[in-house]
XYZ file of C-alpha atoms in Angstrom:
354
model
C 119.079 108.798 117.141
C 118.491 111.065 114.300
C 115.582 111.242 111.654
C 116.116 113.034 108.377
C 113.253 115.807 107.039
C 113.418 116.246 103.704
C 111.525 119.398 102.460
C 111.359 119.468 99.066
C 110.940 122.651 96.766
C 109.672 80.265 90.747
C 107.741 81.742 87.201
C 107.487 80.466 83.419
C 106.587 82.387 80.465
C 103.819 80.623 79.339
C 102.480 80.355 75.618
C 100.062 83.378 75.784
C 102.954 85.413 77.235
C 101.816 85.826 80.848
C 104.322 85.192 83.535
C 102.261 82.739 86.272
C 103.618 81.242 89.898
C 104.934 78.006 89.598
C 104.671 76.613 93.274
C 100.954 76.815 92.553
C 98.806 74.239 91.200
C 95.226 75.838 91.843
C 95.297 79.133 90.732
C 91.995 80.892 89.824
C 91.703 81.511 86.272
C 91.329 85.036 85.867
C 89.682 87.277 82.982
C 92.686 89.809 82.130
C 92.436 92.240 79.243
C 95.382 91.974 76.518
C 94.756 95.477 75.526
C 96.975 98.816 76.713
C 93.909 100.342 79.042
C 95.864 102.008 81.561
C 95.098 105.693 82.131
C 98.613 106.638 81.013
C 100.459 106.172 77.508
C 102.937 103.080 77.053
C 106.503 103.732 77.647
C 108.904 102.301 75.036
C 111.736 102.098 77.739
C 109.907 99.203 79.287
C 108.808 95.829 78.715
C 104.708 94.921 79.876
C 103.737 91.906 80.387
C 100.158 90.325 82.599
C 101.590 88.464 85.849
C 99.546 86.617 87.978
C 100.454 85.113 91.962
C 98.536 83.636 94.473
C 98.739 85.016 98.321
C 98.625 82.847 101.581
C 94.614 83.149 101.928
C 94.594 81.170 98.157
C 93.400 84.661 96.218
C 94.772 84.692 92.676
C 95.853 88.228 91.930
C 96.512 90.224 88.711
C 99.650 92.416 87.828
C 101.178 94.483 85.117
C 105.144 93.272 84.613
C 107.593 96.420 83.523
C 110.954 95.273 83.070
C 113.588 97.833 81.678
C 114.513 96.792 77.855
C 117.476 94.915 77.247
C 118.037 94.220 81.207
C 120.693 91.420 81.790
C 121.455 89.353 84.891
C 118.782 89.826 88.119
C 117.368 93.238 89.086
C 116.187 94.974 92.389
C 111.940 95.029 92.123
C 109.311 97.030 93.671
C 105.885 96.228 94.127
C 103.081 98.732 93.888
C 99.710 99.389 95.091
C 97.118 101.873 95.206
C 95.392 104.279 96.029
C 92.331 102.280 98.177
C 89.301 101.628 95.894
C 92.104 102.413 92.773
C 93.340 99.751 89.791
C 96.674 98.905 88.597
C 96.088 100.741 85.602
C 95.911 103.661 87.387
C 98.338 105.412 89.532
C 99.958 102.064 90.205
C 101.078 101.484 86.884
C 102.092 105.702 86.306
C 104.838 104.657 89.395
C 105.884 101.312 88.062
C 106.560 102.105 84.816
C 108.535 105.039 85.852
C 110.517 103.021 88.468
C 110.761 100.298 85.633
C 112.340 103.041 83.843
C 115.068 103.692 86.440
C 116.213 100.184 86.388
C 114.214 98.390 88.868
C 112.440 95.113 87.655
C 108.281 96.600 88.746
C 104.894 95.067 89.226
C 101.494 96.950 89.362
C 98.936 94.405 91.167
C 95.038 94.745 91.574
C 94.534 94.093 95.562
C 92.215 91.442 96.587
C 88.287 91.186 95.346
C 89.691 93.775 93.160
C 89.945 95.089 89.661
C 91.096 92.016 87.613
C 92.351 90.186 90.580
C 90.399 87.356 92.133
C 88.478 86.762 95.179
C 84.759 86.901 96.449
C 82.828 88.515 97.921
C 83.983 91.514 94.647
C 84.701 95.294 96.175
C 85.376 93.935 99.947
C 88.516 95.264 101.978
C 90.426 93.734 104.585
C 93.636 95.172 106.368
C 94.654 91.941 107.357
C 93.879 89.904 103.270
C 95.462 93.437 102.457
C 98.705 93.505 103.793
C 99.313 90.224 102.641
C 99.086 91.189 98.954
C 101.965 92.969 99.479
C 103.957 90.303 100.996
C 102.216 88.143 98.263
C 103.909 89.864 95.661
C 107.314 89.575 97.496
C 106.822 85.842 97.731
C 106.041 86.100 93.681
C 108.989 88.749 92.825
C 111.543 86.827 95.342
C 110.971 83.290 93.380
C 111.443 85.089 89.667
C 114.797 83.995 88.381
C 115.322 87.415 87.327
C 114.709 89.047 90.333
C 117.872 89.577 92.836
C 115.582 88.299 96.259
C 117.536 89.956 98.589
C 116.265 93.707 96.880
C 112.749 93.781 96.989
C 111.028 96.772 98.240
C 107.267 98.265 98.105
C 105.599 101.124 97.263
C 101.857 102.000 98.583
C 99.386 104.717 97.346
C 97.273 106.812 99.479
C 95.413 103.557 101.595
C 98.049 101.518 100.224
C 100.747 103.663 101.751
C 99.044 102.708 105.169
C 99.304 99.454 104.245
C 103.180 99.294 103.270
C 103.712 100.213 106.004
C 102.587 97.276 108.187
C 103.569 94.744 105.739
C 107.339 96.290 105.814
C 106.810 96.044 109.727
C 105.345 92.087 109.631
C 107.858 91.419 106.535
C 111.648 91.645 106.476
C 112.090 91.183 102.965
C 110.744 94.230 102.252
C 114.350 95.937 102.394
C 112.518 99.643 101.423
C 109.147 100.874 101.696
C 107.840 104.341 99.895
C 104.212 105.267 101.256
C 103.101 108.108 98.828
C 100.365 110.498 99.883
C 99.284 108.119 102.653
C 95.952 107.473 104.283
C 95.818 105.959 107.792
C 92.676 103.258 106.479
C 92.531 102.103 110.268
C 92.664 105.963 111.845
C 90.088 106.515 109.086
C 87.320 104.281 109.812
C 87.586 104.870 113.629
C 87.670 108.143 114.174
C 86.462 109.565 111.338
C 88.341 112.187 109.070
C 90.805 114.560 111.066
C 89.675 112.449 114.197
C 86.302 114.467 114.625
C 84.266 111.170 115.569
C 87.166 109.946 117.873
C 84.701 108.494 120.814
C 83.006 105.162 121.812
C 80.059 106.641 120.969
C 80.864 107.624 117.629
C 82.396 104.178 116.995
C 79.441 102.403 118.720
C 76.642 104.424 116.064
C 78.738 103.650 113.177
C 79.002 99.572 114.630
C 75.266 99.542 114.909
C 75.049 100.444 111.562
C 77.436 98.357 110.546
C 76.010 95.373 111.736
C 72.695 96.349 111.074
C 73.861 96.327 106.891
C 75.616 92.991 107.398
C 71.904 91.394 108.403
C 70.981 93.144 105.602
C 73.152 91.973 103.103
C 72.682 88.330 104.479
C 69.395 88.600 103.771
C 69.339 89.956 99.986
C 72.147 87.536 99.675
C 74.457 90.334 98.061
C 76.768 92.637 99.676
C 75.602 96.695 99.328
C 78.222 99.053 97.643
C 79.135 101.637 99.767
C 79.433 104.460 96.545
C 82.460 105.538 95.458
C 82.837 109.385 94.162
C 79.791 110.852 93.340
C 78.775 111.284 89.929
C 77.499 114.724 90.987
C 79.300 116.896 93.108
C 77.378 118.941 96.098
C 78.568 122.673 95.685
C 79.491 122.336 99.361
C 81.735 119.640 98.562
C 85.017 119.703 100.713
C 88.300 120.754 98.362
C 89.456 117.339 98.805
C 86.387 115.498 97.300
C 86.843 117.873 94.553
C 90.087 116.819 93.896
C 89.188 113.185 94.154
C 85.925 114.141 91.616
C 88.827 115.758 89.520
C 90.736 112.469 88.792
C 87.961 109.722 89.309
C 85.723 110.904 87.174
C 87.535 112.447 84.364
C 89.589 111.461 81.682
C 92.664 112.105 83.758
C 92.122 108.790 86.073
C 88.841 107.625 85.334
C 88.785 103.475 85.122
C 85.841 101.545 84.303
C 87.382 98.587 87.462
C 88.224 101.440 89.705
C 85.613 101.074 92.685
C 86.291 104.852 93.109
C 85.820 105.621 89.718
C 82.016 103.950 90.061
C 79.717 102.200 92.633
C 82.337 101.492 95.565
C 83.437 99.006 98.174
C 81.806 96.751 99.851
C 79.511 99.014 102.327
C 80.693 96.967 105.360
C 84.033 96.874 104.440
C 84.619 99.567 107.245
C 84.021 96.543 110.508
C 87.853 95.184 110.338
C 89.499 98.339 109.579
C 87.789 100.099 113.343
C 89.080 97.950 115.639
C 92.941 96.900 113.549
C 95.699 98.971 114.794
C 97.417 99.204 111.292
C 100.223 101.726 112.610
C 101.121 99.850 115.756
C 104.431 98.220 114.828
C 105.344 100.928 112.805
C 108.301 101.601 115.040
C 109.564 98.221 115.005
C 110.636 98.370 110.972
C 114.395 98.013 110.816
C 114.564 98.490 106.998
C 114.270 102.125 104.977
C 111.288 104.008 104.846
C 110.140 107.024 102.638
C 106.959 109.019 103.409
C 106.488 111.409 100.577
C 103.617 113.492 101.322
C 102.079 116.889 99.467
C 102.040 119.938 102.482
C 98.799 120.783 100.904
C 97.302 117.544 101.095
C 94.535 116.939 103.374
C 95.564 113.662 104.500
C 98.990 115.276 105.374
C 98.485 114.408 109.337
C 98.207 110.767 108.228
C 101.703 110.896 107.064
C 103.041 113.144 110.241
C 102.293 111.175 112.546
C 102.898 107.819 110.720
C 106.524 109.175 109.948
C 106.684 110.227 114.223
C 106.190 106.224 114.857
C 109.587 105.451 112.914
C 112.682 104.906 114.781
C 116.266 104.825 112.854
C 117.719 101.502 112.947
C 120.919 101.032 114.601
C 123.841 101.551 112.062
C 121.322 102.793 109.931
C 121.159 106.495 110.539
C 119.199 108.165 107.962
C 116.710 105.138 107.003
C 113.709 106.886 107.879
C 113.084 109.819 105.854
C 109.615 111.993 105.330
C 109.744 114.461 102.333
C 107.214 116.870 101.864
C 106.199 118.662 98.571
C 105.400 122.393 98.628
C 101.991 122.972 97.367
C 101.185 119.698 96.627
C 97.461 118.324 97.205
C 96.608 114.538 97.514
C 95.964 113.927 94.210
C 98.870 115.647 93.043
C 101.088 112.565 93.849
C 98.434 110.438 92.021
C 99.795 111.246 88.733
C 101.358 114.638 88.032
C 104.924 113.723 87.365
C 106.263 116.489 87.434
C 105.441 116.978 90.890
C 105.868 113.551 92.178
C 109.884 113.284 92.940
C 110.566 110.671 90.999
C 114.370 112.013 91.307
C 114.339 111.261 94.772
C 112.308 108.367 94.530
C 115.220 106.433 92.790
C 117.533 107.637 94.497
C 115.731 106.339 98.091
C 115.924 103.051 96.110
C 118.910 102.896 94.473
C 120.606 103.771 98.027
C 118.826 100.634 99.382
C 117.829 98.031 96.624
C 120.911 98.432 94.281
């Protein structure tokens, strides 16, 4: 079988307006802004609207609508998430709006205990609540009447790319999957970046410290943040923390419900993520996959070996593709669009939504 390697140089409008499940009778009533805060301008190809959907764990969650203007009949729709400890009105909302723009119907969507999404404890993580925000959104996208069912596909950020991928392996409505600049969240946590803590010791310090917070928090009756960039950088600071410092905390990406942008995740949200094997039915996905990756990017090895796990379907010969951007850091396929291929982004889902 052959791989290809791309290198490349159920829902009512309501009276307010907001488009809101209708198989569910107990949604959470969540506090959504009305006003344009996203970290990029408004396009006037598009049509926003708030969304909101419940998932199977009863967690109301928040999304920005972009349907193309004038659009007739059903469309093919994409879901989008990320990056981990981002908003919707982030990078999220820079990739659904230009999808929208292409002619796919496109939601942004705050992940659970995040942003303007609901659930509790706020700023927790869970790979398992996590994946299933993605399906969520399927189950929300496949019931809207204007929404062809059959041509639903995902796209995940950084973590989030991680985490398309095992929802497209646990979900076969997901007919394509795009995992941008991906992070391994499970690889991550265990072994620590480029697998340098990749031992039972390591892994048995960090769970003693781990559990050791958890009494903690019990205690205080709160959940500690773990911090999420610094506010001040260390002038040893890695490249790749400056590059995260460089959108977080600037203009550029900076969000006042980004956990990155400001105090962080839950500081135990780590526990789930050591011992979940996130990539382990990677190879079992039958429908497309993209993994777009930046060759400069130091998360690049998340995306190697992720893309090494695929097998082609058979009858399906070029379903699995990996492209790779010359030059192009982690943060690069955050926002700069004109680096991100957005060109070859439609095209991946044209060739399998449309």
């Amino acid at each position: 079988m052959r791989t290809r390697l791309i290198v490349f140089a159920l829902a009512t409008l309501s009276l307010s307006g907001r488009i809101t499940a209708n198989a569910n009778k107990n949604m959470e009533e969540l506090k959504m802004t009305n006003e344009w805060d996203k970290t990029f301008p408004k396009s006037d190809k598009v049509d926003h609207s708030k969304v909101t959907f419940v998932n199977r764990y009863g967690i109301t969650l928040a999304a920005d609508m972009y349907k193309p203007k004038d659009a007739t009949g059903k469309l093919p729709a994409i879901a989008v998430c990320g990056p981990f400890g981002a908003v919707k009105e982030q990078c999220a909302g820079i990739y659904a709006q230009t999808m929208a723009e292409c002619g796919f119907l496109t939601i942004a969507f705050d992940p659970s205990f995040t942003g303007e999404s609901g659930g509790a404890p706020r700023y927790m993580t869970s790979p398992d609540i996590n994946t299933e925000d993605f399906s969520a959104a399927v189950d929300f996208l496949a019931a809207n009447p204007t929404v062809e069912p059959d041509k639903i596909g995902i796209i995940g950020i950084c973590g989030w790319g991680g985490l398309a991928v095992n929802a497209a392996a646990s979900d076969s409505r997901i007919k394509a999957t795009l995992a941008s600049t991906m992070y391994d969240m499970s690889r991550v946590n265990a072994n620590g970046y480029f697998d340098v803590d990749d031992s039972a010791e390591a892994r048995n310090s960090l769970r003693e410290k781990l559990a050791a917070q958890r009494t903690e928090d019990y205690r205080n009756g709160t959940p500690k943040l773990g911090g999420g960039v610094p506010d001040v950088l260390p002038e040893d600071a890695p490249k790749f923390l400056r590059d995260y410092y460089d959108y977080y905390k600037t203009k550029r990406g900076y969000h006042p419900r980004s956990l990155n942008s400001n105090g962080g995740r839950n500081a135990t949200s780590p526990i789930p993520w050591i011992n979940f094997p996130l990539m382990s039915r990677a190879g079992e996905i039958e429908n497309a996959v993209m993994i777009l990756h930046g060759e400069k990017a130091h998360s690049f090895y998340f995306g190697s070996d992720a893309y090494k796990k695929l097998t082609v379907t058979p009858g399906k010969d070029n379903n699995k593709l990996f492209m790779v951007i010359p030059g192009a850091s982690h943060t690069d396929l955050y926002d700069q669009t004109k680096i991100i291929p957005f060109n070859e982004i439609e095209k991946f889902f044209d060739e399998y939504l449309k």
